[in-house]
mmCIF file with all atom_site columns, C-alpha atoms and ligand atoms in Angstrom:
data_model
loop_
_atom_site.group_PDB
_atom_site.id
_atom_site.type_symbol
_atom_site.label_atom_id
_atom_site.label_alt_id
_atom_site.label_comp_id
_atom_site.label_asym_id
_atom_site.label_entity_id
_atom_site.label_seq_id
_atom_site.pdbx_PDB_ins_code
_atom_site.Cartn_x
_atom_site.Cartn_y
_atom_site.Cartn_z
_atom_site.occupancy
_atom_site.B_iso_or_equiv
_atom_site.pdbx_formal_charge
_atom_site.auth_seq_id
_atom_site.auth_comp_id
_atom_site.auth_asym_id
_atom_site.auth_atom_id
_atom_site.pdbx_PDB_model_num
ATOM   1   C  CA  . UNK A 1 1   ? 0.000   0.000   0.000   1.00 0.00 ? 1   UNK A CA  1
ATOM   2   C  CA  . UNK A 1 2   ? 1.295   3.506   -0.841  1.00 0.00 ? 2   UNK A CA  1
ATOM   3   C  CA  . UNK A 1 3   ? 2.480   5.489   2.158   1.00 0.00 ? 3   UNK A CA  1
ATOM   4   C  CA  . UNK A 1 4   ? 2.018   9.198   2.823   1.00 0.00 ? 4   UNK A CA  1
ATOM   5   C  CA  . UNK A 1 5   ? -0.584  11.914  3.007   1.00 0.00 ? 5   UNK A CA  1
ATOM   6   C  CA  . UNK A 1 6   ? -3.190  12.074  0.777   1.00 0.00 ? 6   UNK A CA  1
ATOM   7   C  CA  . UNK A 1 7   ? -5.883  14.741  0.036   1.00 0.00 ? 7   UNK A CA  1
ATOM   8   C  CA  . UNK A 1 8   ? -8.367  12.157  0.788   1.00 0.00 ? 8   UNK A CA  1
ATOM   9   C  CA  . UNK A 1 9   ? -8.124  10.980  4.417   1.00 0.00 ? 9   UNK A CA  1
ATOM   10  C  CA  . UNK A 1 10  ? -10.506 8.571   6.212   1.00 0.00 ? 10  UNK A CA  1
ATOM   11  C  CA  . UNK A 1 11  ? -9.802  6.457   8.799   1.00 0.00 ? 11  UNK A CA  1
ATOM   12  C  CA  . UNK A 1 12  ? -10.300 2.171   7.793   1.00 0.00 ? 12  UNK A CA  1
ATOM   13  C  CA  . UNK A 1 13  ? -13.271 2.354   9.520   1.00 0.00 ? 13  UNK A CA  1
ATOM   14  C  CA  . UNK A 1 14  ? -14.753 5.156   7.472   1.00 0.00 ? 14  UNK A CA  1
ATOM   15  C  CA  . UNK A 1 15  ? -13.736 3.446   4.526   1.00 0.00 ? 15  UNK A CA  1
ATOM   16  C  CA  . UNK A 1 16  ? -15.529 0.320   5.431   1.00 0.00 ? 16  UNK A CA  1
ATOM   17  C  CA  . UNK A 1 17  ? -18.814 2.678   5.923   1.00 0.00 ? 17  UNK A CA  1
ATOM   18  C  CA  . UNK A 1 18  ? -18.537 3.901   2.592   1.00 0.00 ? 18  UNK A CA  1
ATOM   19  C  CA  . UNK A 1 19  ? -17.467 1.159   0.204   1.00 0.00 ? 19  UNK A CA  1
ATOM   20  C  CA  . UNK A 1 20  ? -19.216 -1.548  -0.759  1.00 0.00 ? 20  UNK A CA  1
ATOM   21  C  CA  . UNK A 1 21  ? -17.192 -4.884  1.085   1.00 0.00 ? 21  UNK A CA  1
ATOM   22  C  CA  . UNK A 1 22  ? -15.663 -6.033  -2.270  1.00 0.00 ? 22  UNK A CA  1
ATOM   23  C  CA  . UNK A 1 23  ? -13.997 -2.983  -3.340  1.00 0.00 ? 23  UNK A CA  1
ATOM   24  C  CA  . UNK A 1 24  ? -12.954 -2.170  0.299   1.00 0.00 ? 24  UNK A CA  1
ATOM   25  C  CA  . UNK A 1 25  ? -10.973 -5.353  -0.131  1.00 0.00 ? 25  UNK A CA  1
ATOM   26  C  CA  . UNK A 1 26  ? -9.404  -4.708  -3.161  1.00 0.00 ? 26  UNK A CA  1
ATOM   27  C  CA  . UNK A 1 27  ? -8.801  -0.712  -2.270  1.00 0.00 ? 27  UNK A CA  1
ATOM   28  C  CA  . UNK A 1 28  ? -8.083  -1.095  1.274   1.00 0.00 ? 28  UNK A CA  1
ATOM   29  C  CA  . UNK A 1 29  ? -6.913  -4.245  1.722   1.00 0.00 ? 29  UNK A CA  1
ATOM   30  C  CA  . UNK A 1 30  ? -4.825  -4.960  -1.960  1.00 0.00 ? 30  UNK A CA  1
ATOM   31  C  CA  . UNK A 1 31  ? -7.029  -7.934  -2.509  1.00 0.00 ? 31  UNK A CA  1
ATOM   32  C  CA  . UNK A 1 32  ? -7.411  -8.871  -6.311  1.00 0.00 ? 32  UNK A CA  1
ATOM   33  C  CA  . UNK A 1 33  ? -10.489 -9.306  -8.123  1.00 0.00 ? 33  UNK A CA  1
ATOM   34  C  CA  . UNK A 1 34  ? -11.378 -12.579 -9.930  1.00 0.00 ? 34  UNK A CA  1
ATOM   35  C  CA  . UNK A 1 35  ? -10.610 -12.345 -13.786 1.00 0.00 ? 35  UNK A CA  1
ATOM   36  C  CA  . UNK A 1 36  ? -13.068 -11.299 -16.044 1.00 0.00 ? 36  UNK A CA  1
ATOM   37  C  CA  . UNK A 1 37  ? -15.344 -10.596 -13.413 1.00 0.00 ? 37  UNK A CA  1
ATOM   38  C  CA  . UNK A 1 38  ? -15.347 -7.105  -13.791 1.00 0.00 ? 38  UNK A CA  1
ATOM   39  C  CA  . UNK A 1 39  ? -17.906 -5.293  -16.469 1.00 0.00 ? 39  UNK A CA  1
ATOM   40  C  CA  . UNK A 1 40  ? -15.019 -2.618  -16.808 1.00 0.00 ? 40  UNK A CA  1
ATOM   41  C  CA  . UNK A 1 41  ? -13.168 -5.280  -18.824 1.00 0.00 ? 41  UNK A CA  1
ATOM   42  C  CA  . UNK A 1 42  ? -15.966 -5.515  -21.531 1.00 0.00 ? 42  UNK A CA  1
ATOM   43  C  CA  . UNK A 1 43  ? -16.448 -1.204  -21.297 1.00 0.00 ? 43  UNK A CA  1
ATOM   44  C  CA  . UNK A 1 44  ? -15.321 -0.180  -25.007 1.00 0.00 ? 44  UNK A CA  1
ATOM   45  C  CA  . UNK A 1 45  ? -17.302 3.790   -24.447 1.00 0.00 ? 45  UNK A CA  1
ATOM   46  C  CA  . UNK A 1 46  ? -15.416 7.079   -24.660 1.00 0.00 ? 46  UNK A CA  1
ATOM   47  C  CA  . UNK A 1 47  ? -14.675 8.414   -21.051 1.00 0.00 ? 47  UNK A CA  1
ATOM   48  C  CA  . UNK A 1 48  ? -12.681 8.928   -17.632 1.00 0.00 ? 48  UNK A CA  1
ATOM   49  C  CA  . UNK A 1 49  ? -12.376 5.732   -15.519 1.00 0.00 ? 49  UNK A CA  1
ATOM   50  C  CA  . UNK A 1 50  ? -12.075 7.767   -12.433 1.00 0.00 ? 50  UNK A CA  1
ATOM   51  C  CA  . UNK A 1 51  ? -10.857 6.759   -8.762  1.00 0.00 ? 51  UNK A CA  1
ATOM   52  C  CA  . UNK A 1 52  ? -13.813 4.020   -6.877  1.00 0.00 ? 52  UNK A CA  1
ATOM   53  C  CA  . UNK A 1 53  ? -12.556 4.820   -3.784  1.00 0.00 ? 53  UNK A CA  1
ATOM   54  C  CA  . UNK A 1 54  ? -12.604 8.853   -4.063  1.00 0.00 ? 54  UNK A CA  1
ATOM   55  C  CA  . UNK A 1 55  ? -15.836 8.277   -5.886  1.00 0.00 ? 55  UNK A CA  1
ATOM   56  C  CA  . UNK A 1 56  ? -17.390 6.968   -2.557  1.00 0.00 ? 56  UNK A CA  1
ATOM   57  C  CA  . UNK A 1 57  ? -15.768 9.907   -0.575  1.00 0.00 ? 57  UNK A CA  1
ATOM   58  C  CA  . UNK A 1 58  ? -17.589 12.490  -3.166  1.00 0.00 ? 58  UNK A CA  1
ATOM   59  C  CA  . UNK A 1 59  ? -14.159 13.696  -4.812  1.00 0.00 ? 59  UNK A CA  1
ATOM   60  C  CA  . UNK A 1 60  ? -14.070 12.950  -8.499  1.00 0.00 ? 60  UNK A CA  1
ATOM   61  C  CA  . UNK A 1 61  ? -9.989  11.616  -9.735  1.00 0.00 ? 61  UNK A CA  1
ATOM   62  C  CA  . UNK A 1 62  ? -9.680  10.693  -13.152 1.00 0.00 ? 62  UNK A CA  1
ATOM   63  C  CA  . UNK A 1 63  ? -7.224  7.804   -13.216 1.00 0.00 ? 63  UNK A CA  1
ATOM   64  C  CA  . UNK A 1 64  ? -7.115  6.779   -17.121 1.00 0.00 ? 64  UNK A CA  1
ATOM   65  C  CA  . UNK A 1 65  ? -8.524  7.502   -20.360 1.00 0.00 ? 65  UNK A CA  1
ATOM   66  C  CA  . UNK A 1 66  ? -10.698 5.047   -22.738 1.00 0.00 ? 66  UNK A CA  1
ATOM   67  C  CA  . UNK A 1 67  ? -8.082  6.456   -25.227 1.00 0.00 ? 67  UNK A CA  1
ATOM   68  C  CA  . UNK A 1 68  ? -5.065  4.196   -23.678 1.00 0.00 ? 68  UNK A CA  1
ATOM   69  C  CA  . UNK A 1 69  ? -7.544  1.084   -22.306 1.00 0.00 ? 69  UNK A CA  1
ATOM   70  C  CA  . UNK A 1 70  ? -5.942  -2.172  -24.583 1.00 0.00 ? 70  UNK A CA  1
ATOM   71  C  CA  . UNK A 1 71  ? -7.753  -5.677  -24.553 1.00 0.00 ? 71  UNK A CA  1
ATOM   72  C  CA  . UNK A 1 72  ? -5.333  -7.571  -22.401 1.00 0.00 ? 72  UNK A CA  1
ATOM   73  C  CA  . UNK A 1 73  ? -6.445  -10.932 -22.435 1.00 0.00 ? 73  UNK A CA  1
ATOM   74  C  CA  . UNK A 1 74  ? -5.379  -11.298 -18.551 1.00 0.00 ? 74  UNK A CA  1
ATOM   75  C  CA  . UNK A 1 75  ? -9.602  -10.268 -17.722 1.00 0.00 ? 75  UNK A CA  1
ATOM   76  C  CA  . UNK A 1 76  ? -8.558  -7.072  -15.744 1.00 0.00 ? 76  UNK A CA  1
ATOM   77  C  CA  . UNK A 1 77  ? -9.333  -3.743  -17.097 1.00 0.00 ? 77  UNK A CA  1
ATOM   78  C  CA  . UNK A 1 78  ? -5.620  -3.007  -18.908 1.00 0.00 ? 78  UNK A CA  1
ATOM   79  C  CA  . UNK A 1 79  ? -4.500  0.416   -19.608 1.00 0.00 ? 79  UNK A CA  1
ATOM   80  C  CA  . UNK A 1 80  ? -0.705  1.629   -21.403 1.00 0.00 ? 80  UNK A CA  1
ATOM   81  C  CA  . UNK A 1 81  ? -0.773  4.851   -19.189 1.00 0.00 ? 81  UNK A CA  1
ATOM   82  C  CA  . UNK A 1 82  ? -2.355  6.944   -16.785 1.00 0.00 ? 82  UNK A CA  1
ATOM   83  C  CA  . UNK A 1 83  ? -3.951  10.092  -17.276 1.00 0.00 ? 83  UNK A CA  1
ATOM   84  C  CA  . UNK A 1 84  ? -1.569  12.278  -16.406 1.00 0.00 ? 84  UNK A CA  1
ATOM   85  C  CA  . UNK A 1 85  ? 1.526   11.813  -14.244 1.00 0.00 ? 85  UNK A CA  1
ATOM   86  C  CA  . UNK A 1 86  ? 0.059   12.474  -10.920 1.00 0.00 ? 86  UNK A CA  1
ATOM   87  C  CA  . UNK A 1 87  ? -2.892  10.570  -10.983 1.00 0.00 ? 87  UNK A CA  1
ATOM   88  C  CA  . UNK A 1 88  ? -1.358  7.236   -9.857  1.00 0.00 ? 88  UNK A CA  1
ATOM   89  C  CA  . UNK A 1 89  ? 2.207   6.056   -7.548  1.00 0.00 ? 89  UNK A CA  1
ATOM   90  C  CA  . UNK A 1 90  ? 3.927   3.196   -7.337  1.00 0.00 ? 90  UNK A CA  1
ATOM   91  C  CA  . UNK A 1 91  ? 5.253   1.557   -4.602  1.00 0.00 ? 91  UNK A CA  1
ATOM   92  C  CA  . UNK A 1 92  ? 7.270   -1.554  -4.372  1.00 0.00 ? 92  UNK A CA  1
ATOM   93  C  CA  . UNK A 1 93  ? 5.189   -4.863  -3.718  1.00 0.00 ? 93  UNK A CA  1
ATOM   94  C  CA  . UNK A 1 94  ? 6.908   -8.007  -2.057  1.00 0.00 ? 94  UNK A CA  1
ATOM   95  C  CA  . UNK A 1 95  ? 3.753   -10.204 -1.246  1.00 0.00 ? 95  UNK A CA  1
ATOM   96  C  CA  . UNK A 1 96  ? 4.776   -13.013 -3.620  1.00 0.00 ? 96  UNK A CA  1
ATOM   97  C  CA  . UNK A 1 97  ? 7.897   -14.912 -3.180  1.00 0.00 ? 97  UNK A CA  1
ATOM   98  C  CA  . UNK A 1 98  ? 9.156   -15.182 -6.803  1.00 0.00 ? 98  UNK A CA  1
ATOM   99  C  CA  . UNK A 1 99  ? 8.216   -12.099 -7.953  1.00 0.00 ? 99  UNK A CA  1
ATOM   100 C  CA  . UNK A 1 100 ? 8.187   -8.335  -7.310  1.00 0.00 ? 100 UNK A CA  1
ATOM   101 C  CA  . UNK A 1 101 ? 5.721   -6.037  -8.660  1.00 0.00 ? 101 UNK A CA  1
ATOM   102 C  CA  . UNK A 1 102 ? 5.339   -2.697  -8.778  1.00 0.00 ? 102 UNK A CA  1
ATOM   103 C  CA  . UNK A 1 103 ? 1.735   -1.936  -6.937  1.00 0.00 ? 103 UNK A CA  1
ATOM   104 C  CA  . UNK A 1 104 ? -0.194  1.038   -8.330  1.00 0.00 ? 104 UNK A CA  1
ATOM   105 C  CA  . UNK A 1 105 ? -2.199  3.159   -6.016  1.00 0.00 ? 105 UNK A CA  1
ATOM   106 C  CA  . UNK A 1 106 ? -4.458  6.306   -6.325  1.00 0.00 ? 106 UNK A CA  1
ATOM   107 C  CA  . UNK A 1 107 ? -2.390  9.342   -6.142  1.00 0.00 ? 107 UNK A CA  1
ATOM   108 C  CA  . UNK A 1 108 ? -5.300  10.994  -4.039  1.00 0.00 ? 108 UNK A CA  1
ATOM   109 C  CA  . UNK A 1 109 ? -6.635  8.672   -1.433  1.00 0.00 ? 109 UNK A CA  1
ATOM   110 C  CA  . UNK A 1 110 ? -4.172  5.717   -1.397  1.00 0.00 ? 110 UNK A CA  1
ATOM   111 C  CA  . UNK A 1 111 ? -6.240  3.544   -2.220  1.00 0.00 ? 111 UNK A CA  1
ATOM   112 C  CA  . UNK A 1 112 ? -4.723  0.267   -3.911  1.00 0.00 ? 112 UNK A CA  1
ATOM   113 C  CA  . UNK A 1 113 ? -5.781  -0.089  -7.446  1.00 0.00 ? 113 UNK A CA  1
ATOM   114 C  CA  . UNK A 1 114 ? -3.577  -2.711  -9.247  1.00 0.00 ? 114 UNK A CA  1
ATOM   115 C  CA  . UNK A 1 115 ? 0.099   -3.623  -10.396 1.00 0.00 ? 115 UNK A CA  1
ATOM   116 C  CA  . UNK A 1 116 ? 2.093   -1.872  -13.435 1.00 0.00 ? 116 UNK A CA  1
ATOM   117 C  CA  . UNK A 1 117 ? 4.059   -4.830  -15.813 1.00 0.00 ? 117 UNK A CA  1
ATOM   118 C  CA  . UNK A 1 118 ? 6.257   -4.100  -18.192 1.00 0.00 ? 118 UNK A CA  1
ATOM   119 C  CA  . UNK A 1 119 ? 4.442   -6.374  -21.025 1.00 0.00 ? 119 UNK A CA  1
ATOM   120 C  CA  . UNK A 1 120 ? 1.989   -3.661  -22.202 1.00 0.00 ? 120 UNK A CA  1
ATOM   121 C  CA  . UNK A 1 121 ? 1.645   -2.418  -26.242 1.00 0.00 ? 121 UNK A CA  1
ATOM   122 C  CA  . UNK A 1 122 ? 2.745   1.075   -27.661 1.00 0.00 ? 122 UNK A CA  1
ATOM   123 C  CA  . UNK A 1 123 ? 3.425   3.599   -26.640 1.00 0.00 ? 123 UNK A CA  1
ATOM   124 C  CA  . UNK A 1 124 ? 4.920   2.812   -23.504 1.00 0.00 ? 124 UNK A CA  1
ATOM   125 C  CA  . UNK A 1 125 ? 5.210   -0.543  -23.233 1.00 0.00 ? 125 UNK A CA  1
ATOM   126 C  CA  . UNK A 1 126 ? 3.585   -0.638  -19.920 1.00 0.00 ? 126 UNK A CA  1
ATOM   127 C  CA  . UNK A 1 127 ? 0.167   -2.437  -18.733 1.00 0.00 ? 127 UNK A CA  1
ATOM   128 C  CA  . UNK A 1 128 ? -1.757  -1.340  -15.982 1.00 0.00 ? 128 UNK A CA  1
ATOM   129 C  CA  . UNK A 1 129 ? -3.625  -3.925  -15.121 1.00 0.00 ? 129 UNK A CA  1
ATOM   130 C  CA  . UNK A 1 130 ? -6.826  -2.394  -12.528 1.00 0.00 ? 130 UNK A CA  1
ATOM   131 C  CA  . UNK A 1 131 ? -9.399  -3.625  -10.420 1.00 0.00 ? 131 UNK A CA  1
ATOM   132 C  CA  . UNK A 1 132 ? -12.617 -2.951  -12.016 1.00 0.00 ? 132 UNK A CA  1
ATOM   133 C  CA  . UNK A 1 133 ? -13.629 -2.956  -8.282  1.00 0.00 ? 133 UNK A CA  1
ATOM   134 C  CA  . UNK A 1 134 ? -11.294 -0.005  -7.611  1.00 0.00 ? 134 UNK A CA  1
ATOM   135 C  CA  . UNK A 1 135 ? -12.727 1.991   -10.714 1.00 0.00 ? 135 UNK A CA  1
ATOM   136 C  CA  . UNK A 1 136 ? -15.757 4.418   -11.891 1.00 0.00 ? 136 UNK A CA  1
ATOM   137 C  CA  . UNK A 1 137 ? -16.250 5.000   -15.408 1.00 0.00 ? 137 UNK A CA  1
ATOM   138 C  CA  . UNK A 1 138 ? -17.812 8.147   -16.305 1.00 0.00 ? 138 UNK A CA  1
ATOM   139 C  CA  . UNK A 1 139 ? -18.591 8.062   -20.245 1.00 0.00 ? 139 UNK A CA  1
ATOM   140 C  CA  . UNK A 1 140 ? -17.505 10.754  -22.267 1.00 0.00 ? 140 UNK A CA  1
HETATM 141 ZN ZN1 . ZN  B 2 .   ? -8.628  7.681   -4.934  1.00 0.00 ? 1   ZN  B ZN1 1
#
């Protein structure tokens, strides 16, 4: 989970109040949503996906752009870059053994959103793969 001070500040117990139990798991707790269980993955509109967890605290964070969202084939909403540079950090994940990641968070409220691999298309060559559970999509 990313460390620090963030604009949006509730306490875990606030955050329980306010999100529904699965995406306090995956925002709170870094829990991982089942594959292709999210309706995010199949979401081909124009718009923001925007921030679940400032969503439920009233603040609206754009977090990526339908413009950069790539079909994956891993079943979690993929995207080659953020929306701008200060909309997400990374922070250094050790939970498996044999691999480390690089965990993506909301830049706003710390909430945990995902991992960032380094097997994504053009531009970049990164893939952020999200929790649908962590997003809001707001169509264009
Ligand atoms: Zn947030």
């Amino acid at each position: 989970m990313a460390q620090g001070k963030f604009r949006v500040q509730k306490t875990e117990a606030e955050w329980k109040r306010i999100l529904a139990p699965a995406s306090f798991a995956v925002l709170r707790q870094e829990a991982t949503e089942k594959p292709y269980s999210s309706p995010l993955n199949d979401e081909h509109r124009k718009g923001v996906f925007m921030c679940g967890g400032c969503a439920a605290a009233g603040v609206r964070w754009p977090l990526y752009s339908s413009a950069t969202k790539f079909d994956s084939h891993t079943g979690w909403p993929s995207f080659y870059q953020p929306i701008n540079a200060k909309a997400v950090v990374a922070s250094v994940d050790n939970k498996l053994v044999l691999q480390v990641r690089t965990a993506i968070s909301c830049a706003n409220c710390g909430g945990h959103l995902g991992h960032v691999f380094n097997d994504g298309p053009p531009p970049t060559g990164l893939r952020y793969c999200m929790n649908g559970l962590a997003l809001t999509f707001q169509p264009a």
